[in-house]
PDB file of C-alpha atoms in Angstrom:
ATOM      1  CA  MET A   1       2.218  16.642  -2.815  1.00  0.00           C
ATOM      2  CA  THR A   2       2.678  20.551  -2.759  1.00  0.00           C
ATOM      3  CA  PHE A   3       2.716  22.795  -5.829  1.00  0.00           C
ATOM      4  CA  GLU A   4       6.258  23.332  -5.332  1.00  0.00           C
ATOM      5  CA  SER A   5       7.240  19.691  -5.100  1.00  0.00           C
ATOM      6  CA  LEU A   6       5.393  18.943  -8.254  1.00  0.00           C
ATOM      7  CA  ARG A   7       7.238  21.850 -10.043  1.00  0.00           C
ATOM      8  CA  GLU A   8      10.603  20.845  -9.055  1.00  0.00           C
ATOM      9  CA  LEU A   9       9.821  16.988 -10.224  1.00  0.00           C
ATOM     10  CA  ILE A  10       8.498  17.932 -13.546  1.00  0.00           C
ATOM     11  CA  LYS A  11      11.017  15.838 -15.405  1.00  0.00           C
ATOM     12  CA  PRO A  12       9.339  12.199 -15.665  1.00  0.00           C
ATOM     13  CA  PRO A  13      12.993  10.345 -15.067  1.00  0.00           C
ATOM     14  CA  TRP A  14      12.972  11.652 -11.694  1.00  0.00           C
ATOM     15  CA  PHE A  15       9.709  10.457 -10.437  1.00  0.00           C
ATOM     16  CA  ASP A  16      10.943   6.779 -11.482  1.00  0.00           C
ATOM     17  CA  LEU A  17      14.487   7.519  -9.757  1.00  0.00           C
ATOM     18  CA  ILE A  18      12.705   8.569  -6.384  1.00  0.00           C
ATOM     19  CA  ARG A  19      10.220   5.574  -6.550  1.00  0.00           C
ATOM     20  CA  THR A  20      13.078   3.076  -7.268  1.00  0.00           C
ATOM     21  CA  LEU A  21      14.674   4.322  -4.369  1.00  0.00           C
ATOM     22  CA  LYS A  22      12.019   4.478  -1.990  1.00  0.00           C
ATOM     23  CA  ARG A  23      11.520   0.757  -2.706  1.00  0.00           C
ATOM     24  CA  VAL A  24      15.472  -0.272  -2.621  1.00  0.00           C
ATOM     25  CA  PRO A  25      17.417   2.244  -0.763  1.00  0.00           C
ATOM     26  CA  ASN A  26      21.054   2.901  -1.023  1.00  0.00           C
ATOM     27  CA  ARG A  27      21.545   1.856  -4.633  1.00  0.00           C
ATOM     28  CA  SER A  28      24.981   2.408  -6.489  1.00  0.00           C
ATOM     29  CA  LEU A  29      24.830   4.470 -10.000  1.00  0.00           C
ATOM     30  CA  GLN A  30      25.362   1.168 -11.787  1.00  0.00           C
ATOM     31  CA  GLU A  31      22.580  -0.585  -9.981  1.00  0.00           C
ATOM     32  CA  LEU A  32      20.147   2.456 -10.622  1.00  0.00           C
ATOM     33  CA  SER A  33      21.241   2.679 -14.355  1.00  0.00           C
ATOM     34  CA  ASP A  34      20.297  -1.099 -14.627  1.00  0.00           C
ATOM     35  CA  ASP A  35      16.978  -0.524 -12.774  1.00  0.00           C
ATOM     36  CA  LEU A  36      15.725   2.222 -14.965  1.00  0.00           C
ATOM     37  CA  GLY A  37      17.532   1.227 -18.434  1.00  0.00           C
ATOM     38  CA  MET A  38      19.632   4.412 -18.579  1.00  0.00           C
ATOM     39  CA  THR A  39      23.128   5.198 -19.281  1.00  0.00           C
ATOM     40  CA  PRO A  40      25.178   5.958 -16.011  1.00  0.00           C
ATOM     41  CA  PRO A  41      26.177   9.429 -17.391  1.00  0.00           C
ATOM     42  CA  ALA A  42      22.662  10.393 -18.316  1.00  0.00           C
ATOM     43  CA  LEU A  43      21.424   9.201 -15.040  1.00  0.00           C
ATOM     44  CA  LYS A  44      24.010  10.770 -12.762  1.00  0.00           C
ATOM     45  CA  LYS A  45      22.847  14.278 -14.161  1.00  0.00           C
ATOM     46  CA  HIS A  46      19.456  13.500 -12.757  1.00  0.00           C
ATOM     47  CA  CYS A  47      20.964  12.296  -9.525  1.00  0.00           C
ATOM     48  CA  ARG A  48      23.099  15.434  -9.046  1.00  0.00           C
ATOM     49  CA  ALA A  49      19.918  17.601  -9.931  1.00  0.00           C
ATOM     50  CA  LEU A  50      17.885  15.883  -7.400  1.00  0.00           C
ATOM     51  CA  GLU A  51      20.665  16.044  -4.872  1.00  0.00           C
ATOM     52  CA  ASP A  52      21.001  19.921  -5.319  1.00  0.00           C
ATOM     53  CA  LEU A  53      17.070  20.167  -4.695  1.00  0.00           C
ATOM     54  CA  GLY A  54      17.810  18.197  -1.541  1.00  0.00           C
ATOM     55  CA  TYR A  55      15.911  15.006  -2.328  1.00  0.00           C
ATOM     56  CA  LEU A  56      19.063  12.696  -2.671  1.00  0.00           C
ATOM     57  CA  SER A  57      21.916  12.361  -0.594  1.00  0.00           C
ATOM     58  CA  LEU A  58      25.282  10.409  -1.279  1.00  0.00           C
ATOM     59  CA  GLY A  59      26.466   7.742   0.943  1.00  0.00           C
ATOM     60  CA  LYS A  60      28.847   4.847   0.877  1.00  0.00           C
ATOM     61  CA  ARG A  61      28.599   0.954   1.314  1.00  0.00           C
ATOM     62  CA  LEU A  62      30.837  -1.924   0.883  1.00  0.00           C
ATOM     63  CA  GLY A  63      30.795  -3.691  -2.557  1.00  0.00           C
ATOM     64  CA  ASP A  64      32.629  -6.545  -3.765  1.00  0.00           C
ATOM     65  CA  GLY A  65      36.200  -6.993  -2.583  1.00  0.00           C
ATOM     66  CA  ALA A  66      35.482  -4.806   0.519  1.00  0.00           C
ATOM     67  CA  ARG A  67      35.872  -1.597  -1.604  1.00  0.00           C
ATOM     68  CA  SER A  68      33.392   1.173  -0.880  1.00  0.00           C
ATOM     69  CA  VAL A  69      30.910   2.214  -3.417  1.00  0.00           C
ATOM     70  CA  ASN A  70      29.042   5.433  -3.590  1.00  0.00           C
ATOM     71  CA  THR A  71      25.350   5.035  -3.246  1.00  0.00           C
ATOM     72  CA  TYR A  72      22.268   7.199  -3.401  1.00  0.00           C
ATOM     73  CA  ARG A  73      19.263   7.338  -0.839  1.00  0.00           C
ATOM     74  CA  LEU A  74      16.395   9.632  -0.336  1.00  0.00           C
ATOM     75  CA  THR A  75      16.474  12.279   2.154  1.00  0.00           C
ATOM     76  CA  GLU A  76      13.683  13.524   4.791  1.00  0.00           C
ATOM     77  CA  LYS A  77      12.522  16.169   2.401  1.00  0.00           C
ATOM     78  CA  ALA A  78      11.516  13.344  -0.139  1.00  0.00           C
ATOM     79  CA  ASP A  79       8.886  12.198   2.728  1.00  0.00           C
ATOM     80  CA  GLU A  80       6.531  14.822   1.412  1.00  0.00           C
ATOM     81  CA  LEU A  81       6.274  13.153  -2.086  1.00  0.00           C
ATOM     82  CA  PHE A  82       4.555  10.134  -0.295  1.00  0.00           C
ATOM     83  CA  PRO A  83       1.845  12.039   1.502  1.00  0.00           C
ATOM     84  CA  GLU A  84      -0.418  10.544   4.220  1.00  0.00           C
ATOM     85  CA  ALA A  85      -3.403  10.346   2.082  1.00  0.00           C
ATOM     86  CA  GLY A  86      -6.596  10.773   4.044  1.00  0.00           C
ATOM     87  CA  ALA A  87      -4.827  10.986   7.121  1.00  0.00           C
ATOM     88  CA  GLU A  88      -6.311  14.865   7.784  1.00  0.00           C
ATOM     89  CA  VAL A  89      -9.782  13.508   7.115  1.00  0.00           C
ATOM     90  CA  LEU A  90      -9.382  10.581   9.602  1.00  0.00           C
ATOM     91  CA  HIS A  91      -7.769  12.781  12.133  1.00  0.00           C
ATOM     92  CA  SER A  92     -10.787  15.015  12.004  1.00  0.00           C
ATOM     93  CA  LEU A  93     -13.214  11.964  12.108  1.00  0.00           C
ATOM     94  CA  ILE A  94     -11.282  10.527  15.174  1.00  0.00           C
ATOM     95  CA  LYS A  95     -11.055  13.850  17.091  1.00  0.00           C
ATOM     96  CA  ALA A  96     -15.064  14.368  16.551  1.00  0.00           C
ATOM     97  CA  THR A  97     -15.918  10.746  17.532  1.00  0.00           C
ATOM     98  CA  GLU A  98     -13.640  11.367  20.743  1.00  0.00           C
ATOM     99  CA  LEU A  99     -15.319  14.336  21.697  1.00  0.00           C
ATOM    100  CA  GLN A 100     -18.921  13.082  21.019  1.00  0.00           C
ATOM    101  CA  PHE A 101     -18.441   9.385  22.311  1.00  0.00           C
ATOM    102  CA  GLY A 102     -15.610   9.013  24.349  1.00  0.00           C
ATOM    103  CA  SER A 103     -11.955   7.912  24.409  1.00  0.00           C
ATOM    104  CA  ASN A 104     -12.975   4.357  23.106  1.00  0.00           C
ATOM    105  CA  ALA A 105     -14.754   5.703  19.870  1.00  0.00           C
ATOM    106  CA  PRO A 106     -11.547   6.201  17.705  1.00  0.00           C
ATOM    107  CA  GLU A 107     -10.512   2.740  18.102  1.00  0.00           C
ATOM    108  CA  LYS A 108     -14.137   1.445  17.192  1.00  0.00           C
ATOM    109  CA  LEU A 109     -14.102   3.839  14.004  1.00  0.00           C
ATOM    110  CA  MET A 110     -10.638   2.424  13.090  1.00  0.00           C
ATOM    111  CA  PHE A 111     -11.978  -1.065  13.496  1.00  0.00           C
ATOM    112  CA  GLY A 112     -14.943  -0.422  11.390  1.00  0.00           C
ATOM    113  CA  TYR A 113     -12.481   0.932   8.651  1.00  0.00           C
ATOM    114  CA  PHE A 114     -10.158  -2.137   8.650  1.00  0.00           C
ATOM    115  CA  GLN A 115     -13.290  -4.362   8.405  1.00  0.00           C
ATOM    116  CA  GLU A 116     -14.342  -2.436   5.313  1.00  0.00           C
ATOM    117  CA  MET A 117     -10.887  -2.689   3.967  1.00  0.00           C
ATOM    118  CA  THR A 118     -10.978  -6.481   4.628  1.00  0.00           C
ATOM    119  CA  ALA A 119     -14.231  -7.085   2.569  1.00  0.00           C
ATOM    120  CA  HIS A 120     -12.616  -4.761  -0.381  1.00  0.00           C
ATOM    121  CA  TYR A 121      -9.519  -6.798  -0.567  1.00  0.00           C
ATOM    122  CA  GLN A 122     -11.366 -10.094  -0.124  1.00  0.00           C
ATOM    123  CA  ARG A 123     -13.490  -9.098  -3.260  1.00  0.00           C
ATOM    124  CA  LYS A 124     -10.353  -8.757  -5.319  1.00  0.00           C
ATOM    125  CA  MET A 125      -9.181 -12.462  -4.593  1.00  0.00           C
ATOM    126  CA  LYS A 126     -11.440 -14.237  -6.679  1.00  0.00           C
ATOM    127  CA  SER A 127      -8.811 -14.964  -9.349  1.00  0.00           C
ATOM    128  CA  ALA A 128      -6.161 -16.224  -6.873  1.00  0.00           C
ATOM    129  CA  THR A 129      -5.431 -20.072  -6.229  1.00  0.00           C
ATOM    130  CA  SER A 130      -2.746 -19.887  -3.550  1.00  0.00           C
ATOM    131  CA  VAL A 131      -1.417 -17.954  -0.745  1.00  0.00           C
ATOM    132  CA  ALA A 132       1.278 -16.579  -2.955  1.00  0.00           C
ATOM    133  CA  ASP A 133      -1.511 -15.366  -5.342  1.00  0.00           C
ATOM    134  CA  ARG A 134      -3.248 -13.771  -2.962  1.00  0.00           C
ATOM    135  CA  ALA A 135      -0.297 -11.757  -1.353  1.00  0.00           C
ATOM    136  CA  SER A 136       0.977 -10.733  -4.762  1.00  0.00           C
ATOM    137  CA  ILE A 137      -2.658  -9.180  -5.373  1.00  0.00           C
ATOM    138  CA  LEU A 138      -2.802  -7.637  -1.905  1.00  0.00           C
ATOM    139  CA  ALA A 139       0.546  -5.873  -2.451  1.00  0.00           C
ATOM    140  CA  LYS A 140      -0.457  -4.561  -5.787  1.00  0.00           C
ATOM    141  CA  LEU A 141      -3.530  -3.187  -4.243  1.00  0.00           C
ATOM    142  CA  ARG A 142      -1.805  -1.710  -1.427  1.00  0.00           C
ATOM    143  CA  ASP A 143       1.055  -0.238  -3.717  1.00  0.00           C
ATOM    144  CA  GLU A 144      -1.896   1.422  -5.770  1.00  0.00           C
ATOM    145  CA  THR A 145      -3.066   3.348  -2.529  1.00  0.00           C
ATOM    146  CA  GLY A 146       0.409   4.621  -1.376  1.00  0.00           C
ATOM    147  CA  HIS A 147       1.979   1.994   0.583  1.00  0.00           C
ATOM    148  CA  VAL A 148       4.945   1.299  -1.801  1.00  0.00           C
ATOM    149  CA  SER A 149       4.416  -2.378  -1.278  1.00  0.00           C
ATOM    150  CA  THR A 150       6.030  -5.396  -2.682  1.00  0.00           C
ATOM    151  CA  CYS A 151       5.694  -9.120  -2.503  1.00  0.00           C
ATOM    152  CA  SER A 152       8.541 -11.305  -2.485  1.00  0.00           C
ATOM    153  CA  TYR A 153       9.797 -14.950  -1.780  1.00  0.00           C
ATOM    154  CA  ASP A 154      13.013 -15.988  -0.359  1.00  0.00           C
ATOM    155  CA  PRO A 155      13.817 -19.687   0.554  1.00  0.00           C
ATOM    156  CA  LYS A 156      15.528 -18.484   3.826  1.00  0.00           C
ATOM    157  CA  LEU A 157      12.900 -15.554   4.754  1.00  0.00           C
ATOM    158  CA  GLY A 158       9.838 -17.195   3.212  1.00  0.00           C
ATOM    159  CA  LEU A 159       6.933 -15.186   1.577  1.00  0.00           C
ATOM    160  CA  ARG A 160       6.692 -11.533   2.710  1.00  0.00           C
ATOM    161  CA  ILE A 161       5.176  -8.082   1.715  1.00  0.00           C
ATOM    162  CA  ILE A 162       7.379  -5.272   2.555  1.00  0.00           C
ATOM    163  CA  GLU A 163       5.608  -1.664   2.676  1.00  0.00           C
ATOM    164  CA  GLN A 164       8.132   1.323   2.602  1.00  0.00           C
ATOM    165  CA  HIS A 165       5.366   3.823   3.485  1.00  0.00           C
ATOM    166  CA  ASN A 166       2.352   3.921   5.726  1.00  0.00           C
ATOM    167  CA  PRO A 167      -0.120   6.862   4.472  1.00  0.00           C
ATOM    168  CA  LEU A 168      -1.749   6.814   7.962  1.00  0.00           C
ATOM    169  CA  GLN A 169       1.394   6.538  10.129  1.00  0.00           C
ATOM    170  CA  SER A 170       0.736   9.380  12.219  1.00  0.00           C
ATOM    171  CA  ILE A 171      -2.634   8.038  13.236  1.00  0.00           C
ATOM    172  CA  PHE A 172      -0.989   4.562  13.971  1.00  0.00           C
ATOM    173  CA  GLU A 173       1.565   6.316  16.048  1.00  0.00           C
ATOM    174  CA  LYS A 174      -1.368   7.796  18.208  1.00  0.00           C
ATOM    175  CA  TYR A 175      -3.190   4.402  18.453  1.00  0.00           C
ATOM    176  CA  PRO A 176      -0.713   1.620  18.372  1.00  0.00           C
ATOM    177  CA  THR A 177      -3.585  -1.080  18.699  1.00  0.00           C
ATOM    178  CA  LEU A 178      -4.066  -0.272  14.861  1.00  0.00           C
ATOM    179  CA  GLU A 179      -0.911  -2.418  14.182  1.00  0.00           C
ATOM    180  CA  ARG A 180      -2.575  -5.457  15.436  1.00  0.00           C
ATOM    181  CA  MET A 181      -5.827  -4.598  13.631  1.00  0.00           C
ATOM    182  CA  GLU A 182      -3.902  -4.178  10.271  1.00  0.00           C
ATOM    183  CA  GLN A 183      -2.314  -7.479  10.969  1.00  0.00           C
ATOM    184  CA  ILE A 184      -5.719  -9.493  11.409  1.00  0.00           C
ATOM    185  CA  MET A 185      -6.746  -7.852   8.247  1.00  0.00           C
ATOM    186  CA  PHE A 186      -4.058  -9.287   6.433  1.00  0.00           C
ATOM    187  CA  GLU A 187      -4.513 -12.585   7.955  1.00  0.00           C
ATOM    188  CA  ARG A 188      -8.187 -12.671   6.801  1.00  0.00           C
ATOM    189  CA  VAL A 189      -7.408 -11.443   3.412  1.00  0.00           C
ATOM    190  CA  LEU A 190      -4.476 -13.956   2.949  1.00  0.00           C
ATOM    191  CA  GLY A 191      -6.074 -16.689   5.340  1.00  0.00           C
ATOM    192  CA  ARG A 192      -2.780 -17.566   6.690  1.00  0.00           C
ATOM    193  CA  PRO A 193      -0.782 -16.457  10.018  1.00  0.00           C
ATOM    194  CA  VAL A 194       1.030 -13.263   9.536  1.00  0.00           C
ATOM    195  CA  ARG A 195       3.670 -11.499  11.617  1.00  0.00           C
ATOM    196  CA  ARG A 196       4.021  -7.730  11.410  1.00  0.00           C
ATOM    197  CA  HIS A 197       6.949  -6.040  12.176  1.00  0.00           C
ATOM    198  CA  SER A 198       9.270  -2.953  11.479  1.00  0.00           C
ATOM    199  CA  GLU A 199      12.688  -2.836  10.421  1.00  0.00           C
ATOM    200  CA  ARG A 200      14.882  -0.067   9.973  1.00  0.00           C
ATOM    201  CA  SER A 201      18.010   0.482   7.687  1.00  0.00           C
ATOM    202  CA  GLN A 202      19.944   3.355   6.219  1.00  0.00           C
ATOM    203  CA  GLY A 203      17.037   3.986   3.688  1.00  0.00           C
ATOM    204  CA  GLY A 204      14.680   4.456   6.484  1.00  0.00           C
ATOM    205  CA  ARG A 205      11.774   2.737   8.253  1.00  0.00           C
ATOM    206  CA  HIS A 206       9.606  -0.043   6.425  1.00  0.00           C
ATOM    207  CA  ILE A 207       7.033  -2.720   7.539  1.00  0.00           C
ATOM    208  CA  VAL A 208       7.480  -6.363   6.756  1.00  0.00           C
ATOM    209  CA  PHE A 209       4.506  -8.955   6.791  1.00  0.00           C
ATOM    210  CA  GLU A 210       5.933 -12.261   7.279  1.00  0.00           C
ATOM    211  CA  ILE A 211       3.347 -15.017   5.854  1.00  0.00           C
ATOM    212  CA  GLU A 212       3.286 -18.337   7.121  1.00  0.00           C
ATOM    213  CA  THR A 213       2.678 -20.871   4.117  1.00  0.00           C
ATOM    214  CA  LEU A 214       2.989 -24.365   5.916  1.00  0.00           C
TER     215      LEU A 214
END
């Protein structure tokens, strides 16, 4: 995060507001008020301030009775508030290994990275007694490292981990096989088959990990 971004976001409610909209885009003022425990008039002032700074935009969606409802969502400018942590270091390592050892070296490097992360996550699962417990713990661990990750269960959709941000997205775009490596990591940590796919909504792109429980 840049110094200018930190200075603009010095007011504490703004952090909570932006994080909420990163998790659940296109929220109405009343929904955000319920989420954050603030009155709509007080919250509206913060929304307008962030809109003036270029971090929020106002849109519409259909509400009850087919009536349109004003909603807030994050703009592209807000992406800088969720930096690609460690990406520059990894880019440098990848470039160095490619020059030194050839074109296959970067994927071997990332394979080792995912092996280490798998072992790290597995060590955190000692208290888990079910796949749901493991998924909840994994989502919490991933959330702490910038993935904006949540675990949810729905009778129709099943058990899922949804991530609104990938700190290493630029590296994933250059090496598509990393998606499969990440999926395998999830499967080994959770002990169940996992399907990884991306979804796009008006609020942006997010990654969904569908966890088989039967």
